[in-house]
Short mmCIF file of C-alpha atoms in Angstrom, two decimals:
data_model
loop_
_atom_site.label_atom_id
_atom_site.label_comp_id
_atom_site.label_asym_id
_atom_site.label_seq_id
_atom_site.Cartn_x
_atom_site.Cartn_y
_atom_site.Cartn_z
CA MET A 3 0.01 -0.13 0.01
CA THR A 4 1.63 3.29 -1.13
CA THR A 5 1.86 6.38 1.23
CA LEU A 6 0.83 9.88 0.29
CA GLY A 7 4.33 10.91 -0.17
CA GLU A 8 5.10 7.96 -2.67
CA ARG A 9 1.91 8.66 -4.71
CA ILE A 10 3.03 12.53 -4.96
CA LYS A 11 6.33 11.42 -5.95
CA THR A 12 5.03 8.85 -8.61
CA LEU A 13 2.70 11.38 -10.17
CA ARG A 14 5.36 13.99 -10.28
CA LYS A 15 7.85 11.70 -12.16
CA GLN A 16 5.18 10.46 -14.53
CA LYS A 17 4.67 14.22 -15.39
CA GLY A 18 8.20 15.05 -15.80
CA LEU A 19 8.36 17.61 -13.12
CA THR A 20 11.36 18.30 -10.82
CA LEU A 21 10.90 19.06 -7.21
CA GLN A 22 11.60 22.68 -7.91
CA ALA A 23 8.83 22.80 -10.65
CA LEU A 24 6.15 21.06 -8.51
CA ALA A 25 7.15 23.11 -5.32
CA GLY A 26 6.31 26.40 -7.59
CA ASP A 27 6.08 29.53 -5.44
CA GLN A 28 3.81 28.18 -2.60
CA LEU A 29 6.24 25.28 -1.45
CA THR A 30 9.96 25.05 -0.84
CA LYS A 31 11.89 22.19 -2.70
CA GLY A 32 13.06 21.14 0.83
CA MET A 33 9.50 20.87 2.25
CA LEU A 34 8.25 18.92 -0.89
CA SER A 35 11.11 16.52 -0.41
CA LEU A 36 10.02 15.95 3.26
CA ILE A 37 6.43 15.24 2.18
CA GLU A 38 7.44 12.75 -0.55
CA ASN A 39 9.62 10.79 1.84
CA ASN A 40 7.04 10.93 4.44
CA LYS A 41 8.76 12.97 6.89
CA ALA A 42 6.25 15.70 6.84
CA ASN A 43 2.51 15.78 6.29
CA PRO A 44 0.95 18.72 4.04
CA SER A 45 -1.61 20.95 5.22
CA MET A 46 -4.95 20.65 3.22
CA GLU A 47 -3.99 23.94 1.66
CA SER A 48 -0.57 22.59 0.50
CA LEU A 49 -2.26 19.52 -0.63
CA ALA A 50 -4.77 21.34 -2.83
CA TYR A 51 -1.94 23.19 -4.32
CA ILE A 52 0.23 20.01 -5.11
CA ALA A 53 -2.99 18.30 -6.65
CA GLU A 54 -3.49 21.51 -8.82
CA GLN A 55 0.12 21.52 -9.76
CA LEU A 56 -0.20 17.77 -10.76
CA ASP A 57 -3.54 18.37 -12.58
CA VAL A 58 -5.20 15.77 -10.44
CA ASP A 59 -8.23 15.52 -7.83
CA ARG A 60 -7.11 15.68 -4.24
CA ASN A 61 -8.91 12.39 -3.84
CA GLU A 62 -6.32 10.94 -6.31
CA LEU A 63 -3.74 11.69 -3.91
CA LEU A 64 -5.50 11.11 -0.62
CA GLU A 65 -7.62 8.00 -1.82
CA ASN A 66 -5.95 5.01 -0.36
CA MET A 67 -8.50 3.98 2.19
CA PRO A 68 -11.56 1.93 0.94
CA THR A 69 -15.02 3.55 1.67
CA HIS A 70 -16.04 0.58 3.93
CA GLU A 71 -12.80 0.85 5.99
CA LEU A 72 -13.53 4.67 6.35
CA ARG A 73 -17.01 4.32 7.32
CA SER A 74 -16.09 1.47 9.78
CA LEU A 75 -13.50 3.69 11.30
CA LEU A 76 -15.85 6.75 11.83
CA GLU A 77 -18.45 4.42 13.51
CA LYS A 78 -15.87 3.29 15.90
CA ILE A 79 -14.64 6.63 16.75
CA GLU A 80 -18.20 8.10 17.20
CA LYS A 81 -18.85 5.57 19.79
CA LEU A 82 -15.84 6.54 21.50
CA TYR A 83 -16.22 10.44 21.28
CA THR A 84 -18.44 12.38 23.48
CA LYS A 85 -18.69 16.10 24.28
CA GLU A 86 -19.68 15.96 27.97
CA LEU A 87 -18.20 18.01 30.78
CA LEU A 88 -14.39 17.61 30.75
CA SER A 89 -12.91 15.19 33.22
CA ASN A 90 -9.69 13.19 33.75
CA GLU A 91 -11.54 10.17 32.57
CA LEU A 92 -12.70 11.93 29.37
CA ILE A 93 -9.23 13.21 28.58
CA GLY A 94 -7.99 9.73 28.87
CA LYS A 95 -10.57 8.72 26.30
CA TYR A 96 -9.56 11.58 24.07
CA LYS A 97 -6.03 10.30 24.05
CA GLU A 98 -7.23 6.85 23.03
CA ILE A 99 -8.97 8.39 20.11
CA ILE A 100 -5.79 10.18 19.05
CA GLU A 101 -3.83 7.14 19.12
CA ILE A 102 -6.22 5.26 16.95
CA LEU A 103 -6.55 8.00 14.35
CA LYS A 104 -3.09 9.04 14.10
CA PRO A 105 -1.92 6.13 11.54
CA TYR A 106 -4.87 7.37 9.23
CA LEU A 107 -4.42 11.00 8.97
CA ASP A 108 -2.40 10.89 5.59
CA ARG A 109 -4.80 8.40 4.18
CA LEU A 110 -8.14 9.95 4.45
CA PRO A 111 -9.85 10.99 1.14
CA PHE A 112 -11.68 14.25 0.62
CA ARG A 113 -14.93 13.28 1.92
CA TYR A 114 -17.29 13.98 4.70
CA GLU A 115 -16.18 10.87 6.95
CA SER A 116 -12.75 12.25 6.75
CA ALA A 117 -13.82 15.72 7.72
CA ARG A 118 -15.57 14.35 10.74
CA LEU A 119 -12.49 12.38 11.81
CA LEU A 120 -10.28 15.20 11.37
CA GLU A 121 -12.57 17.30 13.41
CA ILE A 122 -12.74 14.80 16.32
CA TYR A 123 -8.95 14.40 16.21
CA SER A 124 -8.57 18.26 16.32
CA ARG A 125 -10.93 18.54 19.39
CA CYS A 126 -9.30 15.72 21.25
CA SER A 127 -5.85 17.22 20.45
CA TYR A 128 -6.74 20.50 21.79
CA HIS A 129 -8.25 19.37 25.01
CA THR A 130 -5.09 16.96 25.64
CA LYS A 131 -2.86 19.97 24.80
CA GLN A 132 -1.27 18.36 21.71
CA ASN A 133 0.34 20.52 18.97
CA ASP A 134 -1.30 19.21 15.92
CA TRP A 135 -4.90 20.35 16.48
CA GLU A 136 -4.69 23.46 14.39
CA GLU A 137 -3.69 21.70 11.14
CA THR A 138 -6.36 18.96 11.37
CA LEU A 139 -9.07 21.60 12.19
CA ARG A 140 -8.11 23.46 9.08
CA GLY A 141 -8.33 20.18 7.11
CA ALA A 142 -11.77 19.61 8.53
CA GLU A 143 -13.09 22.96 7.75
CA ASP A 144 -11.65 22.81 4.29
CA ILE A 145 -13.49 19.77 3.54
CA TYR A 146 -16.85 20.87 5.25
CA GLU A 147 -16.77 24.25 3.16
CA SER A 148 -15.92 22.46 0.08
CA LEU A 149 -18.92 20.30 0.52
CA HIS A 150 -21.10 23.25 1.66
CA MET A 151 -21.75 21.65 4.93
CA ILE A 152 -22.91 24.88 6.81
CA ASN A 153 -23.81 23.41 10.23
CA GLN A 154 -20.55 21.48 10.40
CA SER A 155 -18.53 24.64 9.43
CA ALA A 156 -20.54 26.71 12.19
CA ASP A 157 -19.74 24.07 14.68
CA LEU A 158 -15.93 24.49 14.02
CA HIS A 159 -16.31 28.44 14.29
CA ILE A 160 -18.09 28.03 17.84
CA PHE A 161 -15.30 25.50 18.89
CA LYS A 162 -12.68 28.10 17.78
CA ALA A 163 -14.36 30.89 19.73
CA MET A 164 -14.91 28.78 22.83
CA MET A 165 -11.04 28.07 22.84
CA ALA A 166 -10.72 31.62 23.95
CA PHE A 167 -13.45 31.09 26.62
CA THR A 168 -11.44 28.23 28.08
CA GLU A 169 -8.33 30.38 28.26
CA HIS A 170 -10.52 33.13 30.08
CA ARG A 171 -10.26 35.54 27.17
CA TYR A 172 -14.07 36.11 27.45
CA LYS A 173 -14.28 39.47 25.44
CA GLU A 174 -12.47 37.98 22.57
CA ALA A 175 -14.59 34.75 22.71
CA LEU A 176 -17.78 37.10 22.60
CA ASN A 177 -16.58 39.00 19.50
CA SER A 178 -15.58 35.81 17.75
CA ILE A 179 -18.88 34.17 18.24
CA GLN A 180 -20.95 37.07 17.14
CA ALA A 181 -18.73 37.63 14.12
CA SER A 182 -19.18 33.79 13.18
CA ARG A 183 -22.97 34.07 13.84
CA LYS A 184 -23.21 37.22 11.53
CA THR A 185 -21.19 35.35 8.85
CA PHE A 186 -23.54 32.30 8.83
CA GLU A 187 -26.73 34.35 9.12
CA GLU A 188 -25.50 36.35 5.86
CA ARG A 189 -24.71 32.88 4.08
CA THR A 190 -27.91 31.11 5.01
CA GLY A 191 -30.48 33.88 5.61
CA VAL A 192 -32.01 31.94 8.51
CA LEU A 193 -29.97 29.51 10.84
CA ASP A 194 -31.71 26.13 11.40
CA HIS A 195 -33.22 25.47 14.91
CA LEU A 196 -30.44 23.78 16.35
CA LYS A 197 -27.58 26.14 15.06
CA LYS A 198 -29.54 29.22 16.38
CA LEU A 199 -29.88 27.60 19.64
CA ASP A 200 -26.14 26.80 19.64
CA PHE A 201 -25.36 30.45 18.90
CA ASP A 202 -27.80 31.93 21.44
CA TYR A 203 -26.42 29.50 24.13
CA TYR A 204 -22.80 30.26 23.71
CA GLU A 205 -23.41 34.10 23.19
CA SER A 206 -25.41 34.10 26.40
CA ILE A 207 -22.70 32.42 28.17
CA LEU A 208 -20.16 34.87 27.04
CA TYR A 209 -22.39 37.88 27.73
CA SER A 210 -22.79 36.62 31.38
CA ALA A 211 -18.89 35.76 31.50
CA ILE A 212 -18.00 39.58 30.69
CA GLY A 213 -20.77 40.69 33.48
CA ASP A 214 -23.27 41.72 30.94
CA GLY A 215 -26.27 40.27 32.69
CA LYS A 216 -28.99 42.28 30.71
CA ASN A 217 -27.91 40.74 27.24
CA ALA A 218 -27.23 37.37 28.91
CA LYS A 219 -30.66 37.42 30.32
CA ARG A 220 -32.23 38.51 27.13
CA LEU A 221 -30.63 35.90 25.01
CA MET A 222 -31.40 33.11 27.50
CA GLU A 223 -34.99 33.87 27.66
CA GLU A 224 -35.19 34.37 23.91
CA ALA A 225 -33.77 30.92 23.36
CA ILE A 226 -35.97 29.21 26.01
CA GLN A 227 -39.06 31.02 24.38
CA TYR A 228 -37.94 29.81 20.81
CA SER A 229 -37.40 26.16 21.98
CA LYS A 230 -40.97 26.31 23.40
CA GLU A 231 -42.58 27.83 20.19
CA HIS A 232 -40.60 25.26 17.78
CA GLN A 233 -40.87 22.25 20.29
CA VAL A 234 -37.12 21.78 20.04
CA PHE A 235 -35.78 21.29 23.63
CA TYR A 236 -32.16 21.23 22.47
CA ARG A 237 -29.89 22.56 25.26
CA ILE A 238 -32.84 23.57 27.28
CA ASP A 239 -31.28 22.18 30.60
CA ALA A 240 -28.15 24.16 30.15
CA LEU A 241 -30.13 27.21 29.41
CA TYR A 242 -32.44 26.81 32.47
CA ARG A 243 -29.33 26.48 34.55
CA LEU A 244 -27.93 29.73 33.11
CA ALA A 245 -31.14 31.50 33.63
CA GLY A 246 -31.44 30.13 37.24
CA PHE A 247 -28.07 31.40 38.07
CA GLN A 248 -28.74 34.87 36.50
CA ALA A 249 -31.91 34.95 38.57
CA MET A 250 -29.97 34.11 41.67
CA LEU A 251 -27.64 37.12 40.98
CA GLU A 252 -30.48 39.44 40.75
CA GLU A 253 -32.01 37.89 43.93
CA ASP A 254 -35.35 37.31 41.88
CA VAL A 255 -36.80 34.45 43.92
CA ILE A 256 -39.71 33.94 41.72
CA ARG A 257 -37.46 33.34 38.58
CA ILE A 258 -35.24 31.13 40.61
CA ASP A 259 -37.95 28.84 41.82
CA TYR A 260 -39.38 28.74 38.27
CA TYR A 261 -36.10 27.67 36.75
CA ILE A 262 -35.10 25.21 39.40
CA SER A 263 -38.71 23.51 39.09
CA LYS A 264 -38.12 23.53 35.17
CA LEU A 265 -34.66 21.71 35.60
CA ARG A 266 -36.17 19.24 38.00
CA LEU A 267 -39.16 18.58 35.60
CA PHE A 268 -36.55 18.09 32.97
CA ALA A 269 -34.41 15.76 35.11
CA ASP A 270 -37.45 13.68 35.78
CA PHE A 271 -38.37 13.51 32.18
CA THR A 272 -34.95 12.53 31.08
CA GLU A 273 -34.09 10.47 34.14
CA ASP A 274 -30.93 12.37 34.36
CA ASP A 275 -29.29 12.41 37.74
CA GLU A 276 -26.74 15.22 36.76
CA VAL A 277 -29.36 17.55 35.82
CA SER A 278 -31.26 16.86 39.18
CA ALA A 279 -28.16 17.37 41.14
CA LEU A 280 -27.60 20.71 39.22
CA ALA A 281 -30.85 21.79 40.17
CA ASN A 282 -30.34 21.00 43.82
CA ALA A 283 -26.81 22.80 43.73
CA ILE A 284 -28.46 26.02 42.53
CA GLU A 285 -31.03 25.89 45.32
CA VAL A 286 -28.42 25.05 48.00
CA HIS A 287 -26.14 27.90 46.77
CA TYR A 288 -29.02 30.42 46.88
CA LEU A 289 -30.04 29.23 50.37
CA ASN A 290 -26.56 29.56 51.73
CA SER A 291 -25.25 32.71 49.77
CA PHE A 292 -28.15 34.82 49.37
CA ALA A 293 -31.18 33.64 51.64
CA HIS A 294 -28.73 32.54 54.48
CA ASP A 295 -31.15 29.85 55.27
CA TYR A 296 -28.41 27.61 56.59
CA HIS A 297 -30.61 24.96 58.22
CA ALA A 298 -32.66 24.43 54.82
CA ALA A 299 -29.32 24.34 52.96
CA LEU A 300 -27.87 21.72 55.28
CA THR A 301 -31.04 19.35 55.03
CA LEU A 302 -30.95 19.62 51.15
CA ILE A 303 -26.94 19.11 51.10
CA ASP A 304 -27.29 16.00 53.31
CA GLU A 305 -30.18 14.56 51.10
CA ASN A 306 -27.88 14.97 47.97
CA LEU A 307 -24.73 13.63 49.64
CA GLU A 308 -26.73 10.48 50.30
CA LYS A 309 -28.36 10.38 46.96
CA TYR A 310 -25.75 10.95 44.45
CA PRO A 311 -22.33 9.26 43.65
CA GLU A 312 -19.16 11.21 44.44
CA ASP A 313 -18.47 12.52 40.93
CA LYS A 314 -21.64 14.62 41.30
CA ILE A 315 -21.23 16.05 44.93
CA PHE A 316 -18.16 18.13 44.51
CA MET A 317 -20.42 21.31 44.90
CA PHE A 318 -22.01 20.03 47.92
CA THR A 319 -18.83 19.81 50.04
CA LEU A 320 -18.11 23.55 49.68
CA GLU A 321 -21.81 24.18 50.42
CA LYS A 322 -21.86 22.14 53.45
CA GLY A 323 -18.76 23.92 54.79
CA LYS A 324 -20.73 27.11 54.20
CA ALA A 325 -23.85 26.22 55.88
CA LEU A 326 -22.07 24.67 58.81
CA TYR A 327 -20.18 27.97 59.17
CA GLY A 328 -23.43 29.83 59.17
CA LEU A 329 -24.70 27.81 61.93
CA GLY A 330 -21.48 28.28 63.99
CA GLN A 331 -20.15 24.95 63.82
CA PHE A 332 -16.66 26.09 62.70
CA LYS A 333 -14.41 23.23 63.12
CA GLU A 334 -16.76 20.92 61.39
CA ALA A 335 -17.25 23.51 58.62
CA LEU A 336 -13.47 23.79 58.03
CA GLU A 337 -13.15 20.08 57.63
CA TRP A 338 -15.77 20.05 54.88
CA LEU A 339 -14.23 23.15 53.15
CA LYS A 340 -10.70 21.39 53.26
CA LYS A 341 -12.46 18.47 51.28
CA HIS A 342 -13.51 20.71 48.50
CA GLU A 343 -11.18 20.97 45.47
CA LEU A 344 -11.76 23.54 42.53
CA TRP A 345 -12.55 21.37 39.44
CA GLU A 346 -9.99 22.15 37.07
CA PHE A 347 -12.25 22.19 33.99
CA LEU A 348 -14.29 25.22 35.10
CA HIS A 349 -13.88 28.34 33.11
CA HIS A 350 -17.08 30.31 33.41
CA PRO A 351 -16.77 33.31 35.96
CA TYR A 352 -20.18 32.10 37.50
CA ASP A 353 -18.73 28.96 38.52
CA LEU A 354 -15.15 30.14 39.30
CA SER A 355 -16.65 33.05 41.58
CA LEU A 356 -18.66 30.59 43.76
CA HIS A 357 -15.93 28.35 44.10
CA TYR A 358 -13.44 30.99 45.09
CA GLU A 359 -15.79 31.66 48.17
CA LYS A 360 -13.89 28.75 49.83
CA ASP A 361 -10.94 30.55 50.73
CA ALA A 362 -13.03 33.52 52.19
CA TYR A 363 -15.09 31.13 54.46
CA MET A 364 -11.86 29.55 55.55
CA ALA A 365 -10.52 32.91 56.50
CA LEU A 366 -13.61 33.79 58.60
CA ILE A 367 -13.47 30.35 60.17
CA TYR A 368 -9.68 30.88 61.12
CA LEU A 369 -10.58 34.24 62.51
CA GLU A 370 -13.46 32.81 64.70
CA LEU A 371 -10.80 30.02 65.81
CA GLY A 372 -8.16 32.83 66.64
CA ASP A 373 -5.76 32.15 64.17
CA LYS A 374 -5.26 35.63 62.48
CA GLU A 375 -2.40 34.57 60.29
CA LEU A 376 -4.15 31.78 58.74
CA ALA A 377 -7.21 34.16 58.31
CA LYS A 378 -5.23 36.74 56.66
CA LYS A 379 -3.62 34.06 54.10
CA HIS A 380 -6.95 32.63 53.08
CA ALA A 381 -8.58 35.93 52.62
CA SER A 382 -5.58 37.16 50.45
CA ILE A 383 -5.93 33.91 48.29
CA ALA A 384 -9.45 34.59 47.77
CA LYS A 385 -8.95 38.31 47.03
CA ASP A 386 -6.28 37.43 44.51
CA LEU A 387 -8.38 34.72 42.79
CA ILE A 388 -11.50 36.89 42.58
CA GLU A 389 -10.00 40.18 41.25
CA PRO A 390 -10.19 39.40 37.67
CA MET A 391 -13.86 38.27 37.87
CA PRO A 392 -16.88 40.45 37.04
CA ASN A 393 -18.65 42.31 39.79
CA PHE A 394 -20.94 39.21 40.92
CA PRO A 395 -22.22 39.29 44.53
CA HIS A 396 -19.49 36.74 45.30
CA LYS A 397 -16.87 39.24 44.49
CA ALA A 398 -18.34 41.83 46.85
CA PHE A 399 -18.43 39.37 49.66
CA ILE A 400 -14.85 38.04 49.15
CA LEU A 401 -13.52 41.77 49.17
CA ASP A 402 -15.61 42.46 52.23
CA VAL A 403 -13.96 39.59 54.07
CA TYR A 404 -10.58 40.82 52.95
CA ASN A 405 -11.03 44.35 54.14
CA LYS A 406 -12.31 43.03 57.53
CA ILE A 407 -9.48 40.60 58.02
CA VAL A 408 -6.50 42.10 56.19
CA VAL A 409 -6.91 45.89 55.81
#
């Protein structure tokens, strides 16, 4: 079975072209030699140029994989690949996918199945911090664009925008998602239901991330209403969660209760424990940080600690520490706060801000226990963490604690 480099070399010689002649003005002779000797892989752009120079279709260079094998590979990878919340377990699965796909990258023909495989490879490479994700992403985008697959191209635009989000460049991510939305709306006239909801969801996330609650709320509510009108309940649980948290920031008790009840109905309908746990976590956080009803919070926390497996209760360890502090049980509260660890895959200021409360509460507890130095240390940690965040109530609370203990 010949390699891509061997096929390029054979066609070049058949056409009587030198390395320099084939390289032309877009490749160097040295790079082309590396490609022909399988020491470098051409980008999709370079591959298109080489095919044009050789007067052949790209698939004549790439087609070295039978259709049935390509489809079988995609079916296998789709079963392995999921886009759930990142975890160490999921990162391990992504690394497995990368190792399966690597040997096929230079054999993929110019077809939809190849684009999807390149997309999955790129996403997995990005999340596992590999260096080759950009090249494969461009390859996927090139194929999708050539095949006029608008929704798939839009997904890649959203993915690129959300990379900035995971690196906490929130304003840049918002500008990127808005520019992409405009591009695709101009190209299609009207986005299909799912893609419109994708753009609504991510744009609302990014508005809230920069502290623009007004526009975040507007988009969330528009998306929820659109879902109801069109009977398309895609992303509805995530939208309810966002809307519930925004209502909490505004201390709008009626809307908080409404969205929590909607999340619970959705959880019951889908039999999804994770959604149910999220609904309870929102209520517990409201009871602790806003209503200061520590008895009610502790009751609900203990119910959840008994009901859900450990991977779904990381929020409740923090909240139990806060509730116990509110009830004056300082030593027990401190033990629960020490158990809590910030989940490394959190990136939204909503999530980060509420987790950063941990050190502020530890500071207050150490102050109560008479350890002024540890109180100052944890107050300072909380202040340093919260300063880059928008002006949510959590920030005001943490800065108040710092001013009380340190200043």
